[in-house]
Amino acid sequence: MDRIVIVGAGQGGLQAAMSLRQDGFAGSITLIGGEAGLPYQRPPLSKAYLKTGDADALRLRPDTFFAKSDITLVSGVWVDRIDRVGKAVHAGDRSFAYDHLILATGTRNLRPTIPGLDRALDLRTLEDALRLRRVLDSPRRCAVIGGGFIGLEFAAVAAGLGHVVTVAEAAPRLMSRVVSPEMSDRFLTLHRDVGTTVHLESAVTQVTDTGIMLMDGTAIAADVTLLAAGVVPNTVLAQDAGLRVDNGIVVDDRLLTEDPAISALGDCAVFPDPTTGRPVRLESVQAATDHARLISRRLMGKSDDPYAAVPWFWSDQADAKLQIAGLATPQDEALTGDDGAVWRFAGDRLSAVETVNDARTHMQARKRLAGGPVDRTALVAARFDLLAV
Ligand code: FAD
């Protein structure tokens, strides 16, 4: 294998390029990204960057890195077609031949059909964050559509900067897809304590020149509206090339699509959860980077092990660092320990641990979950002491 092409120069695409070099790949690596400039990390876009405006701090590697590592970075170029028979990707009149192709195309904002939504701003790219920062340079009333991680992180920063913030969430609780009801309540209190108004069970029905309208007819006055209602995976390339797509590009437990010359990773990939086997798509730095490392090892013949990394995630909101180890479904049971950690259970099995400002328990949980299933009865008997089970 001489030529590896990676489409998507984000967190996972860059990691794949770096891992391939580290694992000894001597052929050509071409990393193609639609966004202009160097690959950067997105998590600070809704956190530190909104306060500091320091774009250089977001760069994952300096420009000298690419020449030094002999990685051809092609930025500002959107790939529009995969030719699986000819083994090449096309971007306008340019084409890039591959022996193996890695799809790392990430996600884009979900745009619900809300009249006037084009008045709302996004927070997905550095360009979006730059635009948001500019409008926050004087006191504003901000409305946020969506009480998930990104909307709430933005809300916390904006409230901290003295803006008047209102969050509208359609579900009955915050971050409902990913955290327990206990943790949703805790964060509801946190946001209300810093002065943010939160409306639950309040789908937004319209974005106007003066703010947003909620389904019960309430009008929220706002100068700035942020759309943070979730994302959709970028799968069009894969779908047009005849690859299987089902809420993401479908891959096996080695992150290979049904085409042995094409892998997919990160936010755009649906893979079998190593614990339950159910198809999952994760939107996290951890998944993107661990996927990339596994694909590199597989391509370099260093390991053919299936993907088995324990998922983990973090979110910074005001002075609270929420960390999640493992993967729970919304219906998993939740028990709160004496130290405030929330323990999630799928039947008798520990599925996830949610902590706030408690890095020690989070790290222990990641380590312990990597060691195999943790039994609920044993854990409760040990008063949630992970080192004892
Ligand atoms: P991305 O990093 O999104 O990269 C995909 C790239 O592919 C994009 O640059 C896109 O332009 C490019 N692309 C797509 N299609 C094409 C094409 N046809 N041709 C060329 N290029 C293409 N995760 C956490 O774990 N913790 C956090 O606190 C956290 N905070 C976040 C805050 C924000 C504001 C955002 C937006 C995300 C956050 N995330 C967080 C999620 C995390 O950034 C993603 O999970 C991670 O970036 C996924 O990496 P990826 O490589 O799969 O996709």
Tab-separated table of C-alpha atoms and ligand atoms in Angstrom:
chain	number	residue	atom	x	y	z
A	1	MET	CA	0.000	0.000	0.000
A	2	ASP	CA	1.586	3.276	-1.140
A	3	ARG	CA	-1.079	5.975	-1.005
A	4	ILE	CA	-3.460	6.830	1.809
A	5	VAL	CA	-5.974	9.620	1.335
A	6	ILE	CA	-7.908	11.039	4.280
A	7	VAL	CA	-11.024	13.135	3.633
A	8	GLY	CA	-11.682	15.547	6.506
A	9	ALA	CA	-8.829	17.372	8.217
A	10	GLY	CA	-10.405	17.651	11.663
A	11	GLN	CA	-9.515	15.995	14.933
A	12	GLY	CA	-9.754	12.408	13.660
A	13	GLY	CA	-8.395	12.953	10.161
A	14	LEU	CA	-5.263	14.624	11.453
A	15	GLN	CA	-4.805	11.957	14.129
A	16	ALA	CA	-5.000	9.259	11.450
A	17	ALA	CA	-2.262	10.985	9.438
A	18	MET	CA	-0.072	11.389	12.522
A	19	SER	CA	-0.616	7.828	13.739
A	20	LEU	CA	0.214	6.394	10.312
A	21	ARG	CA	3.577	8.144	10.342
A	22	GLN	CA	4.206	7.131	13.957
A	23	ASP	CA	3.323	3.519	13.091
A	24	GLY	CA	5.897	3.551	10.285
A	25	PHE	CA	3.843	4.117	7.134
A	26	ALA	CA	6.361	5.198	4.485
A	27	GLY	CA	3.999	5.927	1.589
A	28	SER	CA	2.197	9.155	0.730
A	29	ILE	CA	-0.440	10.617	3.041
A	30	THR	CA	-2.837	13.228	1.662
A	31	LEU	CA	-5.101	14.966	4.169
A	32	ILE	CA	-7.903	16.900	2.458
A	33	GLY	CA	-10.029	19.364	4.419
A	34	GLY	CA	-12.857	21.571	3.225
A	35	GLU	CA	-12.152	24.303	5.748
A	36	ALA	CA	-9.318	26.730	5.012
A	37	GLY	CA	-6.225	26.785	7.199
A	38	LEU	CA	-4.610	24.327	9.563
A	39	PRO	CA	-6.514	21.591	11.424
A	40	TYR	CA	-7.837	22.871	14.754
A	41	GLN	CA	-9.678	21.564	17.793
A	42	ARG	CA	-13.356	22.384	18.157
A	43	PRO	CA	-13.995	21.923	21.906
A	44	PRO	CA	-12.565	25.344	22.899
A	45	LEU	CA	-14.853	27.074	20.363
A	46	SER	CA	-17.705	26.983	22.874
A	47	LYS	CA	-15.420	27.483	25.883
A	48	ALA	CA	-12.080	29.347	26.176
A	49	TYR	CA	-12.026	30.709	22.630
A	50	LEU	CA	-15.223	32.710	23.145
A	51	LYS	CA	-13.463	34.498	25.996
A	52	THR	CA	-9.910	34.805	24.664
A	53	GLY	CA	-10.322	34.897	20.886
A	54	ASP	CA	-6.956	33.137	20.657
A	55	ALA	CA	-7.241	31.152	17.411
A	56	ASP	CA	-3.573	30.126	17.429
A	57	ALA	CA	-4.177	28.150	20.620
A	58	LEU	CA	-6.676	25.982	18.711
A	59	ARG	CA	-4.233	24.711	16.086
A	60	LEU	CA	-3.572	21.020	16.533
A	61	ARG	CA	-0.142	21.254	14.844
A	62	PRO	CA	1.942	24.140	13.449
A	63	ASP	CA	2.328	24.399	9.654
A	64	THR	CA	5.966	23.227	9.868
A	65	PHE	CA	4.705	19.875	11.180
A	66	PHE	CA	3.220	18.847	7.841
A	67	ALA	CA	6.406	19.270	5.806
A	68	LYS	CA	8.448	17.650	8.571
A	69	SER	CA	6.125	14.641	8.694
A	70	ASP	CA	5.754	14.484	4.923
A	71	ILE	CA	1.978	14.806	5.146
A	72	THR	CA	0.381	16.652	2.230
A	73	LEU	CA	-2.288	18.916	3.688
A	74	VAL	CA	-4.789	20.099	1.086
A	75	SER	CA	-7.009	22.620	2.853
A	76	GLY	CA	-9.954	24.629	1.580
A	77	VAL	CA	-10.863	21.800	-0.819
A	78	TRP	CA	-14.169	19.942	-0.666
A	79	VAL	CA	-14.140	16.385	-1.981
A	80	ASP	CA	-17.287	15.860	-4.042
A	81	ARG	CA	-17.018	12.276	-5.248
A	82	ILE	CA	-15.456	8.917	-4.488
A	83	ASP	CA	-14.675	6.658	-7.426
A	84	ARG	CA	-14.465	3.254	-5.755
A	85	VAL	CA	-13.650	1.418	-8.962
A	86	GLY	CA	-10.870	3.791	-10.017
A	87	LYS	CA	-9.810	4.245	-6.352
A	88	ALA	CA	-9.681	8.020	-6.390
A	89	VAL	CA	-11.487	10.923	-4.759
A	90	HIS	CA	-12.447	13.963	-6.806
A	91	ALA	CA	-12.709	17.613	-5.837
A	92	GLY	CA	-13.824	19.662	-8.805
A	93	ASP	CA	-11.223	19.008	-11.494
A	94	ARG	CA	-8.650	17.653	-9.043
A	95	SER	CA	-8.350	14.000	-8.194
A	96	PHE	CA	-6.403	12.085	-5.581
A	97	ALA	CA	-5.682	8.393	-6.098
A	98	TYR	CA	-5.669	6.095	-3.094
A	99	ASP	CA	-4.841	2.554	-2.113
A	100	HIS	CA	-6.726	3.115	1.120
A	101	LEU	CA	-9.235	5.871	1.846
A	102	ILE	CA	-10.180	7.111	5.313
A	103	LEU	CA	-13.419	9.069	5.646
A	104	ALA	CA	-13.269	11.528	8.556
A	105	THR	CA	-15.935	13.970	7.427
A	106	GLY	CA	-17.474	14.769	10.843
A	107	THR	CA	-20.878	16.391	11.236
A	108	ARG	CA	-22.731	19.572	10.410
A	109	ASN	CA	-25.420	21.402	12.348
A	110	LEU	CA	-28.899	19.948	12.265
A	111	ARG	CA	-31.215	22.608	10.888
A	112	PRO	CA	-34.789	21.976	12.040
A	113	THR	CA	-37.512	23.492	9.889
A	114	ILE	CA	-38.125	26.615	11.949
A	115	PRO	CA	-39.268	29.727	10.069
A	116	GLY	CA	-36.609	32.437	10.219
A	117	LEU	CA	-33.849	30.025	11.246
A	118	ASP	CA	-31.413	31.673	8.834
A	119	ARG	CA	-31.303	34.562	11.331
A	120	ALA	CA	-29.636	32.240	13.890
A	121	LEU	CA	-25.878	31.747	14.166
A	122	ASP	CA	-24.093	28.390	14.246
A	123	LEU	CA	-21.244	27.231	16.450
A	124	ARG	CA	-19.465	24.447	14.646
A	125	THR	CA	-16.421	25.959	12.945
A	126	LEU	CA	-13.761	28.489	13.817
A	127	GLU	CA	-15.427	30.871	11.375
A	128	ASP	CA	-18.742	30.481	13.263
A	129	ALA	CA	-17.016	31.146	16.580
A	130	LEU	CA	-15.288	34.230	15.210
A	131	ARG	CA	-18.651	35.603	14.054
A	132	LEU	CA	-20.213	34.905	17.457
A	133	ARG	CA	-17.357	36.591	19.284
A	134	ARG	CA	-17.831	39.701	17.180
A	135	VAL	CA	-21.510	40.020	18.058
A	136	LEU	CA	-20.750	39.505	21.742
A	137	ASP	CA	-18.448	42.532	21.884
A	138	SER	CA	-21.201	44.638	23.480
A	139	PRO	CA	-24.006	43.721	25.920
A	140	ARG	CA	-26.508	41.453	24.223
A	141	ARG	CA	-29.624	39.441	24.867
A	142	CYS	CA	-28.796	35.920	23.645
A	143	ALA	CA	-31.296	33.183	22.878
A	144	VAL	CA	-30.024	29.636	22.552
A	145	ILE	CA	-31.992	26.998	20.644
A	146	GLY	CA	-31.075	23.705	22.294
A	147	GLY	CA	-30.043	22.726	25.823
A	148	GLY	CA	-27.344	20.236	24.849
A	149	PHE	CA	-23.619	20.482	25.553
A	150	ILE	CA	-22.745	23.155	23.010
A	151	GLY	CA	-25.738	25.389	23.705
A	152	LEU	CA	-25.135	25.187	27.444
A	153	GLU	CA	-21.396	25.788	27.190
A	154	PHE	CA	-22.098	28.873	25.091
A	155	ALA	CA	-24.814	29.975	27.551
A	156	ALA	CA	-22.414	29.675	30.491
A	157	VAL	CA	-19.704	31.713	28.766
A	158	ALA	CA	-22.161	34.367	27.570
A	159	ALA	CA	-23.731	34.694	31.038
A	160	GLY	CA	-20.237	34.902	32.551
A	161	LEU	CA	-19.427	37.761	30.184
A	162	GLY	CA	-22.498	39.650	31.417
A	163	HIS	CA	-24.921	38.977	28.575
A	164	VAL	CA	-28.583	38.166	29.219
A	165	VAL	CA	-29.118	34.545	28.225
A	166	THR	CA	-32.195	32.424	27.589
A	167	VAL	CA	-32.038	28.742	26.639
A	168	ALA	CA	-35.004	27.012	24.977
A	169	GLU	CA	-34.972	23.215	25.059
A	170	ALA	CA	-37.654	21.047	23.469
A	171	ALA	CA	-37.072	18.053	25.779
A	172	PRO	CA	-38.231	17.997	29.403
A	173	ARG	CA	-34.635	18.164	30.666
A	174	LEU	CA	-31.179	19.409	29.690
A	175	MET	CA	-28.645	17.192	27.855
A	176	SER	CA	-31.308	14.481	27.911
A	177	ARG	CA	-29.719	12.278	25.256
A	178	VAL	CA	-26.536	11.741	27.239
A	179	VAL	CA	-26.814	12.378	30.967
A	180	SER	CA	-29.002	11.096	33.776
A	181	PRO	CA	-32.052	13.057	34.991
A	182	GLU	CA	-30.077	13.766	38.216
A	183	MET	CA	-27.276	15.406	36.261
A	184	SER	CA	-29.758	17.342	34.096
A	185	ASP	CA	-31.317	18.780	37.266
A	186	ARG	CA	-27.952	19.700	38.712
A	187	PHE	CA	-27.014	21.610	35.570
A	188	LEU	CA	-30.428	23.260	35.380
A	189	THR	CA	-29.783	24.687	38.854
A	190	LEU	CA	-26.257	25.714	37.870
A	191	HIS	CA	-27.430	27.648	34.819
A	192	ARG	CA	-30.289	29.304	36.652
A	193	ASP	CA	-27.873	30.269	39.460
A	194	VAL	CA	-25.658	32.152	37.019
A	195	GLY	CA	-28.689	34.085	35.798
A	196	THR	CA	-29.676	32.148	32.676
A	197	THR	CA	-33.369	31.649	31.980
A	198	VAL	CA	-34.076	28.072	30.906
A	199	HIS	CA	-37.322	26.998	29.248
A	200	LEU	CA	-37.844	23.230	29.123
A	201	GLU	CA	-40.404	21.447	26.932
A	202	SER	CA	-40.258	24.574	24.820
A	203	ALA	CA	-39.656	23.920	21.156
A	204	VAL	CA	-38.824	27.080	19.225
A	205	THR	CA	-41.400	27.769	16.532
A	206	GLN	CA	-39.943	30.876	14.931
A	207	VAL	CA	-36.853	33.069	14.845
A	208	THR	CA	-37.723	36.711	14.256
A	209	ASP	CA	-35.836	40.004	13.975
A	210	THR	CA	-36.536	40.568	17.651
A	211	GLY	CA	-35.870	37.117	19.102
A	212	ILE	CA	-37.513	33.696	19.238
A	213	MET	CA	-41.022	32.374	19.716
A	214	LEU	CA	-41.744	29.301	21.822
A	215	MET	CA	-44.445	26.755	21.124
A	216	ASP	CA	-46.670	28.105	23.931
A	217	GLY	CA	-46.631	31.551	22.294
A	218	THR	CA	-44.003	33.086	24.596
A	219	ALA	CA	-41.809	35.627	22.806
A	220	ILE	CA	-38.197	35.855	23.991
A	221	ALA	CA	-36.457	39.106	23.083
A	222	ALA	CA	-32.974	38.519	21.718
A	223	ASP	CA	-30.333	40.373	19.714
A	224	VAL	CA	-28.444	37.149	18.960
A	225	THR	CA	-29.846	33.648	18.469
A	226	LEU	CA	-27.605	30.590	18.533
A	227	LEU	CA	-28.682	27.362	16.856
A	228	ALA	CA	-27.424	24.422	18.927
A	229	ALA	CA	-30.023	21.756	18.250
A	230	GLY	CA	-27.662	18.885	17.469
A	231	VAL	CA	-25.808	17.692	14.399
A	232	VAL	CA	-26.089	15.319	11.461
A	233	PRO	CA	-23.222	13.220	10.137
A	234	ASN	CA	-21.641	14.152	6.791
A	235	THR	CA	-22.452	11.002	4.842
A	236	VAL	CA	-23.328	12.227	1.355
A	237	LEU	CA	-19.965	11.245	-0.154
A	238	ALA	CA	-20.232	7.731	1.234
A	239	GLN	CA	-23.876	7.358	0.282
A	240	ASP	CA	-23.286	8.550	-3.286
A	241	ALA	CA	-20.458	6.011	-3.530
A	242	GLY	CA	-22.881	3.220	-2.596
A	243	LEU	CA	-21.529	2.632	0.910
A	244	ARG	CA	-23.974	1.711	3.663
A	245	VAL	CA	-25.227	4.698	5.622
A	246	ASP	CA	-27.556	4.570	8.609
A	247	ASN	CA	-27.265	7.667	10.814
A	248	GLY	CA	-23.582	7.624	9.836
A	249	ILE	CA	-21.198	5.656	7.641
A	250	VAL	CA	-21.584	2.054	8.740
A	251	VAL	CA	-18.321	0.328	9.707
A	252	ASP	CA	-17.478	-2.973	11.367
A	253	ASP	CA	-15.668	-3.504	14.668
A	254	ARG	CA	-12.377	-2.692	12.917
A	255	LEU	CA	-13.816	0.544	11.511
A	256	LEU	CA	-13.825	-0.757	7.972
A	257	THR	CA	-16.729	-0.082	5.618
A	258	GLU	CA	-18.045	-2.859	3.392
A	259	ASP	CA	-15.364	-1.736	0.908
A	260	PRO	CA	-12.029	-3.167	2.129
A	261	ALA	CA	-10.253	-0.095	0.756
A	262	ILE	CA	-12.314	2.418	2.779
A	263	SER	CA	-12.369	3.041	6.538
A	264	ALA	CA	-14.412	5.663	8.392
A	265	LEU	CA	-13.885	7.248	11.791
A	266	GLY	CA	-15.055	9.785	14.328
A	267	ASP	CA	-18.307	11.730	14.284
A	268	CYS	CA	-19.365	10.424	10.856
A	269	ALA	CA	-18.966	6.694	11.628
A	270	VAL	CA	-21.490	4.235	13.074
A	271	PHE	CA	-19.754	1.301	14.711
A	272	PRO	CA	-20.750	-1.606	16.962
A	273	ASP	CA	-20.482	-0.614	20.623
A	274	PRO	CA	-17.872	-3.046	22.013
A	275	THR	CA	-19.947	-3.736	25.151
A	276	THR	CA	-23.436	-4.175	23.752
A	277	GLY	CA	-22.895	-4.623	20.025
A	278	ARG	CA	-25.543	-2.001	19.255
A	279	PRO	CA	-24.648	0.495	16.502
A	280	VAL	CA	-23.452	3.789	17.961
A	281	ARG	CA	-22.142	7.064	16.636
A	282	LEU	CA	-20.192	9.170	19.111
A	283	GLU	CA	-19.448	12.865	18.860
A	284	SER	CA	-16.287	13.133	20.918
A	285	VAL	CA	-12.604	13.840	20.597
A	286	GLN	CA	-11.881	10.525	22.311
A	287	ALA	CA	-13.763	8.446	19.745
A	288	ALA	CA	-12.252	10.320	16.781
A	289	THR	CA	-8.674	9.932	18.023
A	290	ASP	CA	-9.014	6.341	19.261
A	291	HIS	CA	-10.671	5.343	15.980
A	292	ALA	CA	-7.793	6.931	14.062
A	293	ARG	CA	-5.177	5.059	16.100
A	294	LEU	CA	-6.929	1.731	15.571
A	295	ILE	CA	-7.227	2.237	11.809
A	296	SER	CA	-3.546	3.121	11.591
A	297	ARG	CA	-2.469	0.016	13.530
A	298	ARG	CA	-4.704	-2.161	11.379
A	299	LEU	CA	-3.411	-0.714	8.108
A	300	MET	CA	0.175	-1.125	9.281
A	301	GLY	CA	-0.468	-4.746	10.239
A	302	LYS	CA	0.386	-4.029	13.875
A	303	SER	CA	-2.907	-5.262	15.278
A	304	ASP	CA	-6.183	-6.658	14.062
A	305	ASP	CA	-7.921	-6.250	17.416
A	306	PRO	CA	-11.497	-5.005	17.324
A	307	TYR	CA	-12.254	-1.522	18.608
A	308	ALA	CA	-12.700	-1.696	22.370
A	309	ALA	CA	-11.911	1.756	23.811
A	310	VAL	CA	-14.046	2.970	26.732
A	311	PRO	CA	-15.893	6.116	25.622
A	312	TRP	CA	-15.295	9.276	27.631
A	313	PHE	CA	-16.370	12.868	27.290
A	314	TRP	CA	-16.184	16.197	29.067
A	315	SER	CA	-18.087	19.474	29.056
A	316	ASP	CA	-17.157	22.718	30.831
A	317	GLN	CA	-20.087	24.834	31.962
A	318	ALA	CA	-19.421	27.782	34.300
A	319	ASP	CA	-17.254	26.377	37.115
A	320	ALA	CA	-18.421	22.785	36.554
A	321	LYS	CA	-16.449	20.228	34.596
A	322	LEU	CA	-18.804	17.389	33.741
A	323	GLN	CA	-17.029	14.169	32.804
A	324	ILE	CA	-18.609	10.971	31.589
A	325	ALA	CA	-16.865	7.606	31.458
A	326	GLY	CA	-18.656	4.823	29.597
A	327	LEU	CA	-21.822	4.969	27.544
A	328	ALA	CA	-25.350	4.948	28.929
A	329	THR	CA	-28.686	5.000	27.163
A	330	PRO	CA	-31.374	7.425	28.384
A	331	GLN	CA	-33.275	4.565	30.013
A	332	ASP	CA	-30.316	3.322	32.099
A	333	GLU	CA	-30.927	3.559	35.824
A	334	ALA	CA	-29.081	6.223	37.825
A	335	LEU	CA	-27.860	6.022	41.414
A	336	THR	CA	-26.142	8.952	43.108
A	337	GLY	CA	-23.206	8.103	45.392
A	338	ASP	CA	-22.212	9.970	48.569
A	339	ASP	CA	-19.571	11.935	46.668
A	340	GLY	CA	-22.087	13.189	44.079
A	341	ALA	CA	-21.022	10.918	41.203
A	342	VAL	CA	-23.936	9.446	39.275
A	343	TRP	CA	-23.655	5.743	38.489
A	344	ARG	CA	-25.607	4.468	35.502
A	345	PHE	CA	-26.676	0.853	35.140
A	346	ALA	CA	-27.959	-1.185	32.208
A	347	GLY	CA	-29.539	-4.019	34.174
A	348	ASP	CA	-26.781	-5.379	36.429
A	349	ARG	CA	-23.933	-3.826	34.478
A	350	LEU	CA	-22.331	-0.452	35.205
A	351	SER	CA	-22.713	1.461	31.922
A	352	ALA	CA	-21.379	4.920	32.751
A	353	VAL	CA	-20.201	7.199	35.532
A	354	GLU	CA	-20.991	10.920	35.514
A	355	THR	CA	-18.880	13.198	37.705
A	356	VAL	CA	-18.597	16.935	38.284
A	357	ASN	CA	-15.192	18.408	39.176
A	358	ASP	CA	-14.019	14.949	40.226
A	359	ALA	CA	-11.242	13.880	37.876
A	360	ARG	CA	-10.130	11.104	40.235
A	361	THR	CA	-13.388	9.143	40.112
A	362	HIS	CA	-13.631	9.772	36.374
A	363	MET	CA	-10.164	8.338	35.728
A	364	GLN	CA	-10.814	5.364	38.020
A	365	ALA	CA	-14.061	4.666	36.167
A	366	ARG	CA	-12.347	4.741	32.787
A	367	LYS	CA	-9.675	2.382	34.010
A	368	ARG	CA	-12.101	0.029	35.701
A	369	LEU	CA	-14.535	-0.092	32.766
A	370	ALA	CA	-11.622	-0.942	30.472
A	371	GLY	CA	-10.952	-3.975	32.680
A	372	GLY	CA	-14.333	-5.570	31.933
A	373	PRO	CA	-17.914	-5.474	33.214
A	374	VAL	CA	-18.572	-4.070	36.693
A	375	ASP	CA	-21.386	-5.792	38.587
A	376	ARG	CA	-23.989	-3.572	40.195
A	377	THR	CA	-24.489	-5.655	43.350
A	378	ALA	CA	-20.750	-5.760	44.037
A	379	LEU	CA	-20.372	-2.039	43.386
A	380	VAL	CA	-23.277	-1.058	45.646
A	381	ALA	CA	-21.971	-3.400	48.377
A	382	ALA	CA	-18.568	-1.691	48.088
A	383	ARG	CA	-20.311	1.704	48.462
A	384	PHE	CA	-19.216	2.673	44.954
A	385	ASP	CA	-15.540	2.143	45.699
A	386	LEU	CA	-14.302	1.181	42.228
A	387	LEU	CA	-10.968	0.020	43.585
A	388	ALA	CA	-12.762	-2.608	45.664
A	389	VAL	CA	-14.665	-4.311	42.827
B	1	FAD	P1	-14.299	17.023	12.728
B	1	FAD	O1	-13.249	17.407	13.704
B	1	FAD	O2	-15.578	17.777	12.751
B	1	FAD	O3	-13.655	17.123	11.271
B	1	FAD	C1	-14.354	16.820	10.110
B	1	FAD	C2	-13.795	17.689	9.010
B	1	FAD	O4	-14.157	17.127	7.754
B	1	FAD	C3	-14.342	19.096	9.019
B	1	FAD	O5	-13.303	20.037	9.112
B	1	FAD	C4	-15.089	19.214	7.693
B	1	FAD	O6	-14.971	20.489	7.122
B	1	FAD	C5	-14.352	18.164	6.840
B	1	FAD	N1	-15.135	17.678	5.719
B	1	FAD	C6	-16.386	17.170	5.724
B	1	FAD	N2	-16.757	16.799	4.477
B	1	FAD	C7	-15.710	17.052	3.673
B	1	FAD	C8	-15.477	16.897	2.277
B	1	FAD	N3	-16.410	16.373	1.472
B	1	FAD	N4	-14.287	17.294	1.784
B	1	FAD	C9	-13.334	17.825	2.561
B	1	FAD	N5	-13.499	17.995	3.895
B	1	FAD	C10	-14.667	17.604	4.447
B	1	FAD	N6	-15.948	16.803	21.994
B	1	FAD	C11	-15.494	16.438	23.212
B	1	FAD	O7	-15.085	15.279	23.376
B	1	FAD	N7	-15.506	17.310	24.267
B	1	FAD	C12	-15.938	18.598	24.138
B	1	FAD	O8	-15.936	19.372	25.095
B	1	FAD	C13	-16.410	19.011	22.839
B	1	FAD	N8	-16.816	20.297	22.641
B	1	FAD	C14	-17.195	20.671	21.384
B	1	FAD	C15	-17.569	22.008	21.170
B	1	FAD	C16	-17.953	22.428	19.901
B	1	FAD	C17	-18.345	23.866	19.693
B	1	FAD	C18	-17.998	21.509	18.834
B	1	FAD	C19	-18.439	21.961	17.473
B	1	FAD	C20	-17.630	20.191	19.037
B	1	FAD	C21	-17.227	19.763	20.314
B	1	FAD	N9	-16.836	18.441	20.551
B	1	FAD	C22	-16.396	18.064	21.798
B	1	FAD	C23	-16.934	17.425	19.497
B	1	FAD	C24	-15.595	17.192	18.834
B	1	FAD	O9	-15.045	18.408	18.385
B	1	FAD	C25	-15.811	16.225	17.678
B	1	FAD	O10	-16.301	15.024	18.210
B	1	FAD	C26	-14.526	15.951	16.912
B	1	FAD	O11	-14.034	17.120	16.318
B	1	FAD	C27	-14.793	14.884	15.865
B	1	FAD	O12	-13.684	14.735	15.024
B	1	FAD	P2	-13.894	14.298	13.501
B	1	FAD	O13	-12.526	14.218	12.909
B	1	FAD	O14	-14.779	13.139	13.432
B	1	FAD	O15	-14.698	15.504	12.858
